[in-house]
Coordinates of N, CA and C in Angstrom, one line a residue:
M67 N -12.5 -25.1 -7.7 CA -12.3 -23.8 -8.4 C -11.6 -22.8 -7.6
L68 N -12.2 -22.6 -6.3 CA -11.6 -21.6 -5.4 C -10.2 -21.9 -5.0
S69 N -10.0 -23.2 -4.8 CA -8.6 -23.6 -4.4 C -7.6 -23.4 -5.5
Q70 N -8.1 -23.6 -6.7 CA -7.2 -23.5 -7.9 C -6.9 -22.0 -8.1
L71 N -7.9 -21.1 -7.9 CA -7.6 -19.7 -8.0 C -6.6 -19.2 -6.9
N72 N -6.8 -19.8 -5.7 CA -6.0 -19.5 -4.6 C -4.5 -19.9 -4.8
S73 N -4.4 -21.1 -5.5 CA -3.0 -21.5 -5.8 C -2.3 -20.6 -6.8
Y74 N -3.1 -20.1 -7.8 CA -2.6 -19.2 -8.8 C -2.2 -17.9 -8.1
F75 N -3.0 -17.4 -7.2 CA -2.7 -16.2 -6.5 C -1.5 -16.3 -5.6
S76 N -1.4 -17.5 -4.9 CA -0.2 -17.7 -4.1 C 1.0 -17.8 -4.9
A77 N 0.9 -18.4 -6.1 CA 2.1 -18.5 -7.0 C 2.5 -17.1 -7.4
F78 N 1.5 -16.2 -7.7 CA 1.9 -14.8 -8.0 C 2.5 -14.1 -6.9
I79 N 2.0 -14.3 -5.7 CA 2.6 -13.6 -4.5 C 4.0 -14.1 -4.3
S80 N 4.2 -15.4 -4.5 CA 5.6 -15.9 -4.3 C 6.6 -15.4 -5.2
L81 N 6.2 -14.7 -6.2 CA 7.2 -14.0 -7.1 C 8.0 -13.0 -6.4
G82 N 7.4 -12.4 -5.3 CA 8.1 -11.3 -4.6 C 7.6 -10.0 -5.0
A83 N 7.9 -9.0 -4.2 CA 7.4 -7.6 -4.4 C 7.8 -7.0 -5.7
P84 N 9.1 -7.1 -6.1 CA 9.6 -6.5 -7.3 C 8.8 -7.0 -8.6
A85 N 8.8 -8.4 -8.7 CA 8.1 -9.0 -9.8 C 6.6 -8.6 -9.8
M86 N 6.0 -8.7 -8.7 CA 4.6 -8.4 -8.6 C 4.3 -6.9 -9.0
M87 N 5.1 -6.0 -8.6 CA 4.9 -4.6 -8.9 C 5.2 -4.3 -10.4
F88 N 6.1 -5.1 -11.0 CA 6.3 -5.0 -12.4 C 5.1 -5.2 -13.2
F89 N 4.4 -6.4 -12.9 CA 3.2 -6.7 -13.6 C 2.1 -5.8 -13.3
I90 N 1.9 -5.4 -12.0 CA 0.8 -4.5 -11.6 C 0.9 -3.1 -12.3
I91 N 2.1 -2.5 -12.2 CA 2.3 -1.2 -12.8 C 2.2 -1.2 -14.3
T92 N 2.7 -2.3 -14.9 CA 2.6 -2.4 -16.4 C 1.1 -2.5 -16.8
L93 N 0.4 -3.4 -16.1 CA -1.0 -3.6 -16.5 C -1.9 -2.4 -16.2
L94 N -1.6 -1.7 -15.1 CA -2.4 -0.5 -14.8 C -2.1 0.6 -15.8
S95 N -0.8 0.7 -16.2 CA -0.5 1.7 -17.2 C -1.2 1.4 -18.5
L96 N -1.2 0.1 -18.9 CA -1.9 -0.2 -20.2 C -3.4 0.0 -20.0
L97 N -3.9 -0.2 -18.8 CA -5.3 0.1 -18.6 C -5.7 1.5 -18.8
F98 N -4.8 2.4 -18.5 CA -5.0 3.8 -18.6 C -4.4 4.3 -20.0
R99 N -4.2 3.4 -20.9 CA -3.9 3.7 -22.3 C -2.5 4.3 -22.4
V100 N -1.6 3.9 -21.6 CA -0.2 4.4 -21.7 C 0.5 3.5 -22.8
K101 N 1.4 4.1 -23.5 CA 2.1 3.3 -24.5 C 2.8 2.1 -23.9
I102 N 2.9 1.0 -24.7 CA 3.5 -0.2 -24.1 C 4.9 0.0 -23.7
S103 N 5.7 0.8 -24.4 CA 7.1 1.0 -24.0 C 7.1 1.8 -22.7
K104 N 6.3 2.8 -22.5 CA 6.2 3.5 -21.3 C 5.7 2.7 -20.1
A105 N 4.7 1.8 -20.4 CA 4.2 1.0 -19.4 C 5.3 0.0 -18.9
L106 N 6.0 -0.6 -19.8 CA 7.1 -1.5 -19.4 C 8.2 -0.8 -18.7
E107 N 8.5 0.5 -19.1 CA 9.5 1.3 -18.4 C 9.1 1.5 -17.0
G108 N 7.8 1.9 -16.8 CA 7.3 2.2 -15.4 C 7.4 0.9 -14.5
G109 N 7.0 -0.2 -15.1 CA 7.0 -1.5 -14.3 C 8.5 -1.9 -14.0
I110 N 9.4 -1.7 -14.9 CA 10.8 -2.1 -14.7 C 11.4 -1.1 -13.6
L111 N 11.1 0.2 -13.7 CA 11.6 1.1 -12.7 C 11.1 0.8 -11.3
M112 N 9.9 0.4 -11.2 CA 9.4 0.1 -9.9 C 10.0 -1.2 -9.4
A113 N 10.2 -2.2 -10.2 CA 10.9 -3.4 -9.8 C 12.3 -3.2 -9.4
V114 N 13.0 -2.4 -10.2 CA 14.4 -2.1 -9.9 C 14.5 -1.3 -8.5
A115 N 13.6 -0.4 -8.3 CA 13.6 0.4 -7.1 C 13.4 -0.5 -5.9
L116 N 12.4 -1.4 -5.9 CA 12.2 -2.3 -4.8 C 13.3 -3.2 -4.6
T117 N 13.9 -3.7 -5.7 CA 15.1 -4.6 -5.5 C 16.3 -3.8 -4.9
G118 N 16.4 -2.6 -5.4 CA 17.5 -1.7 -4.8 C 17.4 -1.5 -3.3
M119 N 16.1 -1.1 -2.9 CA 15.9 -0.9 -1.5 C 16.2 -2.1 -0.7
G120 N 15.7 -3.3 -1.2 CA 16.0 -4.5 -0.5 C 17.5 -4.8 -0.3
A121 N 18.2 -4.5 -1.4 CA 19.7 -4.7 -1.4 C 20.4 -3.8 -0.4
V122 N 19.9 -2.5 -0.4 CA 20.5 -1.6 0.5 C 20.3 -1.9 2.0
I123 N 19.1 -2.4 2.2 CA 18.7 -2.8 3.6 C 19.6 -3.9 4.0
S124 N 19.8 -4.9 3.2 CA 20.6 -6.1 3.5 C 22.1 -5.6 3.7
L125 N 22.6 -4.7 2.9 CA 23.9 -4.2 3.0 C 24.1 -3.5 4.3
L126 N 23.2 -2.6 4.6 CA 23.3 -1.8 5.9 C 23.2 -2.7 7.1
T127 N 22.3 -3.7 7.0 CA 22.2 -4.6 8.2 C 23.5 -5.3 8.4
G128 N 24.1 -5.8 7.3 CA 25.4 -6.5 7.5 C 26.5 -5.6 7.9
A129 N 26.5 -4.4 7.4 CA 27.5 -3.5 7.8 C 27.5 -3.0 9.2
F130 N 26.3 -2.8 9.7 CA 26.1 -2.3 11.1 C 26.2 -3.4 12.1
A131 N 26.0 -4.7 11.7 CA 26.0 -5.8 12.7 C 27.2 -5.8 13.6
P132 N 28.4 -5.8 13.0 CA 29.6 -5.8 13.9 C 29.7 -4.7 14.9
A133 N 29.3 -3.5 14.4 CA 29.4 -2.3 15.3 C 28.4 -2.4 16.4
L134 N 27.2 -2.9 16.1 CA 26.1 -3.1 17.1 C 26.5 -4.2 18.1
N135 N 27.2 -5.2 17.6 CA 27.6 -6.3 18.6 C 28.6 -5.7 19.5
K136 N 29.6 -4.9 19.0 CA 30.6 -4.3 19.9 C 29.9 -3.4 20.9
F137 N 28.9 -2.7 20.4 CA 28.2 -1.7 21.3 C 27.6 -2.5 22.5
V138 N 27.0 -3.6 22.2 CA 26.3 -4.4 23.2 C 27.4 -5.0 24.2
E139 N 28.5 -5.4 23.6 CA 29.6 -5.9 24.5 C 30.2 -4.9 25.4
S140 N 30.3 -3.7 24.9 CA 31.0 -2.6 25.7 C 30.1 -1.9 26.7
T141 N 28.8 -1.9 26.4 CA 27.8 -1.2 27.2 C 26.9 -2.1 28.0
G142 N 26.8 -3.3 27.6 CA 25.9 -4.3 28.2 C 24.4 -4.0 27.9
V143 N 24.2 -3.1 27.0 CA 22.8 -2.8 26.6 C 22.4 -3.6 25.4
S144 N 21.4 -4.3 25.5 CA 20.9 -5.2 24.4 C 19.7 -4.6 23.8
L145 N 19.8 -4.2 22.6 CA 18.6 -3.6 21.8 C 18.1 -4.6 20.8
S146 N 16.9 -4.9 20.9 CA 16.3 -6.0 20.0 C 15.6 -5.4 18.8
I147 N 15.5 -4.1 18.7 CA 14.8 -3.5 17.5 C 15.8 -2.5 16.8
T148 N 15.8 -2.7 15.5 CA 16.6 -1.8 14.7 C 15.7 -0.9 13.8
D149 N 15.8 0.4 13.8 CA 15.0 1.3 13.0 C 15.8 1.6 11.7
L150 N 15.3 1.1 10.6 CA 15.9 1.3 9.3 C 15.1 2.3 8.5
G151 N 14.1 2.9 9.0 CA 13.3 3.9 8.3 C 12.1 3.3 7.5
W152 N 11.6 4.0 6.6 CA 10.4 3.6 5.9 C 10.6 2.6 4.8
A153 N 11.8 2.6 4.2 CA 12.1 1.8 3.1 C 11.8 0.3 3.3
P154 N 12.4 -0.3 4.4 CA 12.1 -1.7 4.6 C 10.6 -2.0 4.9
L155 N 10.0 -1.1 5.5 CA 8.5 -1.3 5.8 C 7.7 -1.3 4.5
A156 N 8.1 -0.4 3.6 CA 7.4 -0.4 2.3 C 7.6 -1.7 1.5
V157 N 8.9 -2.2 1.5 CA 9.2 -3.5 0.8 C 8.4 -4.6 1.5
I158 N 8.4 -4.7 2.8 CA 7.7 -5.8 3.5 C 6.2 -5.7 3.2
T159 N 5.6 -4.5 3.3 CA 4.2 -4.3 3.1 C 3.8 -4.7 1.7
W160 N 4.6 -4.3 0.7 CA 4.2 -4.7 -0.7 C 4.4 -6.2 -0.9
G161 N 5.1 -6.9 0.0 CA 5.2 -8.3 -0.1 C 4.0 -9.1 0.4
S162 N 3.0 -8.3 0.9 CA 1.8 -8.9 1.4 C 0.7 -8.9 0.4
M163 N 0.0 -10.0 0.3 CA -1.1 -10.1 -0.7 C -2.2 -9.2 -0.4
Y164 N -2.3 -8.8 0.9 CA -3.4 -7.9 1.3 C -3.2 -6.5 0.7
T165 N -1.9 -6.1 0.5 CA -1.7 -4.8 -0.1 C -2.3 -4.6 -1.5
L166 N -2.3 -5.7 -2.2 CA -3.0 -5.7 -3.5 C -4.5 -5.5 -3.4
Y167 N -5.0 -6.1 -2.4 CA -6.4 -6.0 -2.1 C -6.8 -4.6 -1.6
F168 N -6.0 -4.0 -0.7 CA -6.2 -2.6 -0.3 C -6.0 -1.7 -1.4
A169 N -5.0 -1.9 -2.3 CA -4.8 -1.0 -3.4 C -6.1 -1.0 -4.4
T170 N -6.6 -2.2 -4.6 CA -7.8 -2.3 -5.4 C -9.0 -1.6 -4.8
V171 N -9.2 -1.7 -3.5 CA -10.2 -1.0 -2.7 C -10.1 0.5 -2.9
C172 N -8.8 0.9 -2.7 CA -8.6 2.4 -2.8 C -8.8 2.9 -4.2
I173 N -8.5 2.2 -5.2 CA -8.7 2.6 -6.6 C -10.2 2.7 -6.9
I174 N -10.9 1.7 -6.4 CA -12.4 1.7 -6.6 C -13.0 2.9 -5.9
I175 N -12.6 3.2 -4.7 CA -13.1 4.3 -4.0 C -12.8 5.6 -4.7
N176 N -11.6 5.7 -5.2 CA -11.2 7.0 -5.8 C -12.0 7.2 -7.1
V177 N -12.1 6.2 -7.9 CA -12.9 6.3 -9.2 C -14.4 6.6 -8.9
L178 N -14.9 5.9 -7.8 CA -16.3 6.1 -7.5 C -16.6 7.6 -7.0
L179 N -15.7 8.1 -6.2 CA -15.9 9.4 -5.7 C -15.7 10.5 -6.8
L180 N -14.8 10.2 -7.7 CA -14.6 11.1 -8.9 C -15.9 11.1 -9.8
S181 N -16.4 9.9 -10.0 CA -17.6 9.8 -10.8 C -18.8 10.5 -10.2
L182 N -18.9 10.5 -8.8 CA -19.9 11.2 -8.1 C -19.6 12.6 -7.9
K183 N -18.4 13.1 -8.3 CA -18.0 14.5 -8.2 C -17.9 14.9 -6.7
R184 N -17.5 14.0 -5.9 CA -17.4 14.3 -4.5 C -16.0 14.8 -4.2
I185 N -15.0 14.4 -5.0 CA -13.6 14.9 -4.9 C -13.1 15.3 -6.2
K186 N -11.9 15.9 -6.3 CA -11.3 16.3 -7.5 C -10.0 15.6 -7.7
T187 N -9.5 14.9 -6.7 CA -8.2 14.3 -6.8 C -8.2 12.9 -7.3
L188 N -7.4 12.6 -8.4 CA -7.1 11.3 -8.8 C -5.7 10.9 -8.3
N189 N -5.7 9.9 -7.4 CA -4.4 9.5 -6.8 C -3.7 8.5 -7.7
V190 N -2.6 9.0 -8.3 CA -1.8 8.1 -9.2 C -0.6 7.6 -8.5
D191 N -0.4 8.0 -7.2 CA 0.7 7.6 -6.4 C 0.5 6.2 -5.8
L192 N 0.5 5.2 -6.7 CA 0.1 3.8 -6.3 C 1.1 3.2 -5.3
F193 N 2.4 3.6 -5.4 CA 3.4 3.0 -4.5 C 3.1 3.3 -3.1
N194 N 2.7 4.5 -2.8 CA 2.5 4.9 -1.4 C 1.2 4.4 -0.8
I195 N 0.5 3.6 -1.5 CA -0.6 2.8 -0.9 C -0.1 2.0 0.2
W196 N 1.2 1.8 0.3 CA 1.7 1.0 1.4 C 1.4 1.7 2.7
N197 N 1.3 3.0 2.7 CA 1.0 3.7 4.0 C -0.4 3.2 4.5
I198 N -1.3 3.2 3.6 CA -2.7 2.7 4.0 C -2.6 1.2 4.3
S199 N -1.8 0.5 3.6 CA -1.8 -1.0 3.8 C -1.2 -1.3 5.2
V200 N -0.3 -0.5 5.7 CA 0.2 -0.7 7.0 C -0.9 -0.7 8.1
I201 N -1.7 0.4 7.9 CA -2.8 0.5 8.8 C -3.8 -0.6 8.7
G202 N -4.0 -1.0 7.4 CA -4.9 -2.2 7.2 C -4.4 -3.5 7.8
L203 N -3.1 -3.7 7.6 CA -2.5 -5.0 8.1 C -2.6 -5.0 9.7
L204 N -2.3 -3.8 10.3 CA -2.4 -3.8 11.7 C -3.8 -4.0 12.2
T205 N -4.8 -3.4 11.5 CA -6.2 -3.5 11.9 C -6.6 -5.0 11.7
L206 N -6.1 -5.6 10.6 CA -6.5 -7.0 10.3 C -5.9 -7.9 11.4
Y207 N -4.7 -7.6 11.9 CA -4.1 -8.4 12.9 C -4.8 -8.3 14.3
Y208 N -5.1 -7.0 14.7 CA -5.7 -6.8 16.0 C -7.2 -7.1 16.0
S209 N -7.8 -7.2 14.8 CA -9.2 -7.5 14.8 C -9.4 -9.0 14.5
E210 N -8.3 -9.8 14.6 CA -8.4 -11.2 14.4 C -8.9 -11.6 13.0
N211 N -8.3 -11.0 12.0 CA -8.6 -11.2 10.6 C -10.0 -10.9 10.2
N212 N -10.5 -9.8 10.8 CA -11.9 -9.3 10.4 C -11.7 -8.4 9.1
L213 N -11.9 -9.0 8.0 CA -11.6 -8.3 6.7 C -12.6 -7.2 6.4
I214 N -13.9 -7.4 6.9 CA -14.9 -6.4 6.7 C -14.6 -5.1 7.4
L215 N -14.2 -5.3 8.7 CA -13.8 -4.1 9.5 C -12.6 -3.5 9.0
T216 N -11.6 -4.3 8.5 CA -10.4 -3.8 8.0 C -10.6 -3.0 6.7
T217 N -11.5 -3.5 5.9 CA -11.8 -2.8 4.6 C -12.5 -1.4 4.9
F218 N -13.4 -1.4 5.9 CA -14.0 -0.2 6.3 C -13.0 0.8 6.8
V219 N -12.1 0.4 7.7 CA -11.1 1.3 8.2 C -10.2 1.9 7.1
V220 N -9.7 1.0 6.2 CA -8.9 1.4 5.1 C -9.7 2.4 4.2
G221 N -10.9 2.1 3.9 CA -11.8 3.0 3.1 C -12.0 4.3 3.7
V222 N -12.3 4.4 5.0 CA -12.5 5.7 5.7 C -11.2 6.5 5.6
I223 N -10.1 5.9 6.0 CA -8.8 6.7 6.0 C -8.5 7.2 4.6
Y224 N -8.7 6.3 3.6 CA -8.4 6.7 2.2 C -9.3 7.9 1.8
I225 N -10.5 7.8 2.1 CA -11.4 8.9 1.8 C -11.0 10.2 2.4
L226 N -10.6 10.2 3.7 CA -10.1 11.3 4.4 C -8.8 11.9 3.7
M227 N -8.0 11.0 3.3 CA -6.8 11.4 2.6 C -7.1 12.1 1.3
L228 N -8.1 11.6 0.5 CA -8.4 12.3 -0.7 C -9.1 13.6 -0.5
V229 N -9.9 13.7 0.5 CA -10.6 15.0 0.9 C -9.5 16.0 1.3
N230 N -8.6 15.5 2.1 CA -7.5 16.4 2.6 C -6.7 16.9 1.4
S231 N -6.5 16.0 0.4 CA -5.7 16.5 -0.8 C -6.4 17.6 -1.5
D232 N -7.8 17.5 -1.6 CA -8.5 18.5 -2.2 C -8.4 19.8 -1.4
V233 N -8.5 19.7 -0.1 CA -8.4 20.9 0.8 C -7.1 21.6 0.6
M234 N -6.0 20.8 0.5 CA -4.7 21.4 0.5 C -4.3 21.9 -0.9
Q235 N -5.0 21.5 -1.9 CA -4.6 21.9 -3.3 C -4.4 23.4 -3.5
P236 N -5.3 24.2 -3.1 CA -5.1 25.7 -3.3 C -3.8 26.2 -2.7
Q237 N -3.5 25.7 -1.5 CA -2.3 26.1 -0.8 C -1.0 25.5 -1.4
I238 N -1.1 24.3 -1.9 CA 0.0 23.6 -2.6 C 0.2 24.4 -3.9
K239 N -0.8 24.8 -4.6 CA -0.7 25.6 -5.8 C 0.1 26.9 -5.5
K240 N -0.3 27.5 -4.4 CA 0.3 28.8 -4.1 C 1.8 28.6 -3.7
L241 N 2.1 27.6 -2.9 CA 3.5 27.4 -2.4 C 4.4 26.8 -3.4
L242 N 3.9 25.8 -4.2 CA 4.8 25.0 -5.1 C 4.6 25.4 -6.6
K243 N 3.6 26.3 -6.8 CA 3.3 26.7 -8.2 C 2.8 25.6 -9.0
Y244 N 2.1 24.7 -8.4 CA 1.4 23.6 -9.2 C 0.1 24.2 -9.7
D245 N -0.3 23.8 -10.9 CA -1.5 24.3 -11.5 C -2.7 23.4 -11.0
Q246 N -2.7 22.1 -11.4 CA -3.8 21.3 -11.0 C -3.4 20.1 -10.1
N247 N -2.1 19.9 -10.0 CA -1.6 18.8 -9.2 C -1.8 19.0 -7.7
S248 N -1.9 18.0 -6.9 CA -2.0 18.0 -5.5 C -1.1 17.0 -4.9
I249 N -1.1 16.9 -3.6 CA -0.3 15.9 -2.9 C -1.2 15.0 -2.0
T250 N -1.1 13.7 -2.2 CA -1.9 12.8 -1.4 C -1.2 12.2 -0.2
T251 N 0.1 12.1 -0.3 CA 1.0 11.6 0.8 C 1.8 12.7 1.3
T252 N 1.5 13.2 2.5 CA 2.2 14.4 3.1 C 3.2 13.9 4.1
A253 N 4.3 14.5 4.1 CA 5.4 14.2 5.0 C 5.3 14.8 6.4
H254 N 4.6 15.9 6.4 CA 4.5 16.6 7.7 C 3.1 16.4 8.2
P255 N 3.0 15.9 9.4 CA 1.6 15.6 10.0 C 0.8 16.8 10.1
S256 N 1.4 18.0 10.3 CA 0.6 19.2 10.5 C -0.2 19.6 9.2
L257 N 0.4 19.2 8.0 CA -0.3 19.4 6.8 C -1.6 18.7 6.7
L258 N -1.7 17.5 7.4 CA -2.9 16.7 7.4 C -4.0 17.4 8.3
G259 N -3.5 17.9 9.4 CA -4.4 18.4 10.4 C -4.8 19.9 10.2
E260 N -3.8 20.7 9.7 CA -4.1 22.1 9.5 C -3.5 22.6 8.2
P261 N -4.1 22.2 7.0 CA -3.6 22.6 5.8 C -3.5 24.1 5.6
Q262 N -4.3 24.9 6.3 CA -4.3 26.3 6.2 C -3.0 26.9 6.8
N263 N -2.3 26.1 7.6 CA -1.1 26.6 8.2 C 0.2 26.1 7.5
S264 N -0.1 25.4 6.3 CA 1.1 24.8 5.6 C 2.1 25.8 5.1
E265 N 1.7 27.0 4.9 CA 2.6 28.0 4.4 C 3.7 28.3 5.5
K266 N 3.2 28.4 6.7 CA 4.2 28.6 7.8 C 5.1 27.4 8.0
I267 N 4.6 26.2 7.8 CA 5.4 25.0 7.9 C 6.5 25.0 6.8
V268 N 6.1 25.2 5.6 CA 7.1 25.2 4.5 C 8.2 26.3 4.7
R269 N 7.8 27.4 5.2 CA 8.8 28.5 5.4 C 9.7 28.1 6.6

């Protein structure tokens, strides 16, 4: 039974990140009573976005390869790492089956804390769960596949992220004129550490 379920799960993972996210976003949208047309639209947009990012990464890699080879020939400097930014990391991360697991853990934590009235933030930014997943995957690797420890680390970081979102909400409302919306994924590290100074950062 377990092996059969694993084979089904492996087959689902083998579809690739775009197809996986299409089904996940569509099903989650339907779960939250979104209209079928809107749910399908959201799933398709996510799949197209991931496909587009993958295509751009491939194009950029191919376009820069000749120039990089010439650079190595002329300078003698051999660089083995290419920094393409966050986009390829997001695509790679969503290609891992563990990202689905981490996303499920995060959703459960979010709903549980909301039901207990410990936080006020409902995180609907599912795509950026990949940020948490990167930490989880690194923890899983360096802990030699200790899933319990990894789940604990992911859970703690996600709770801190939600609490931080609650703390920042008044300042975000003041700066961006949001009424009840908040931000769970912050681009500036100082917003995470010192939300009270975010006004100076934005200015």
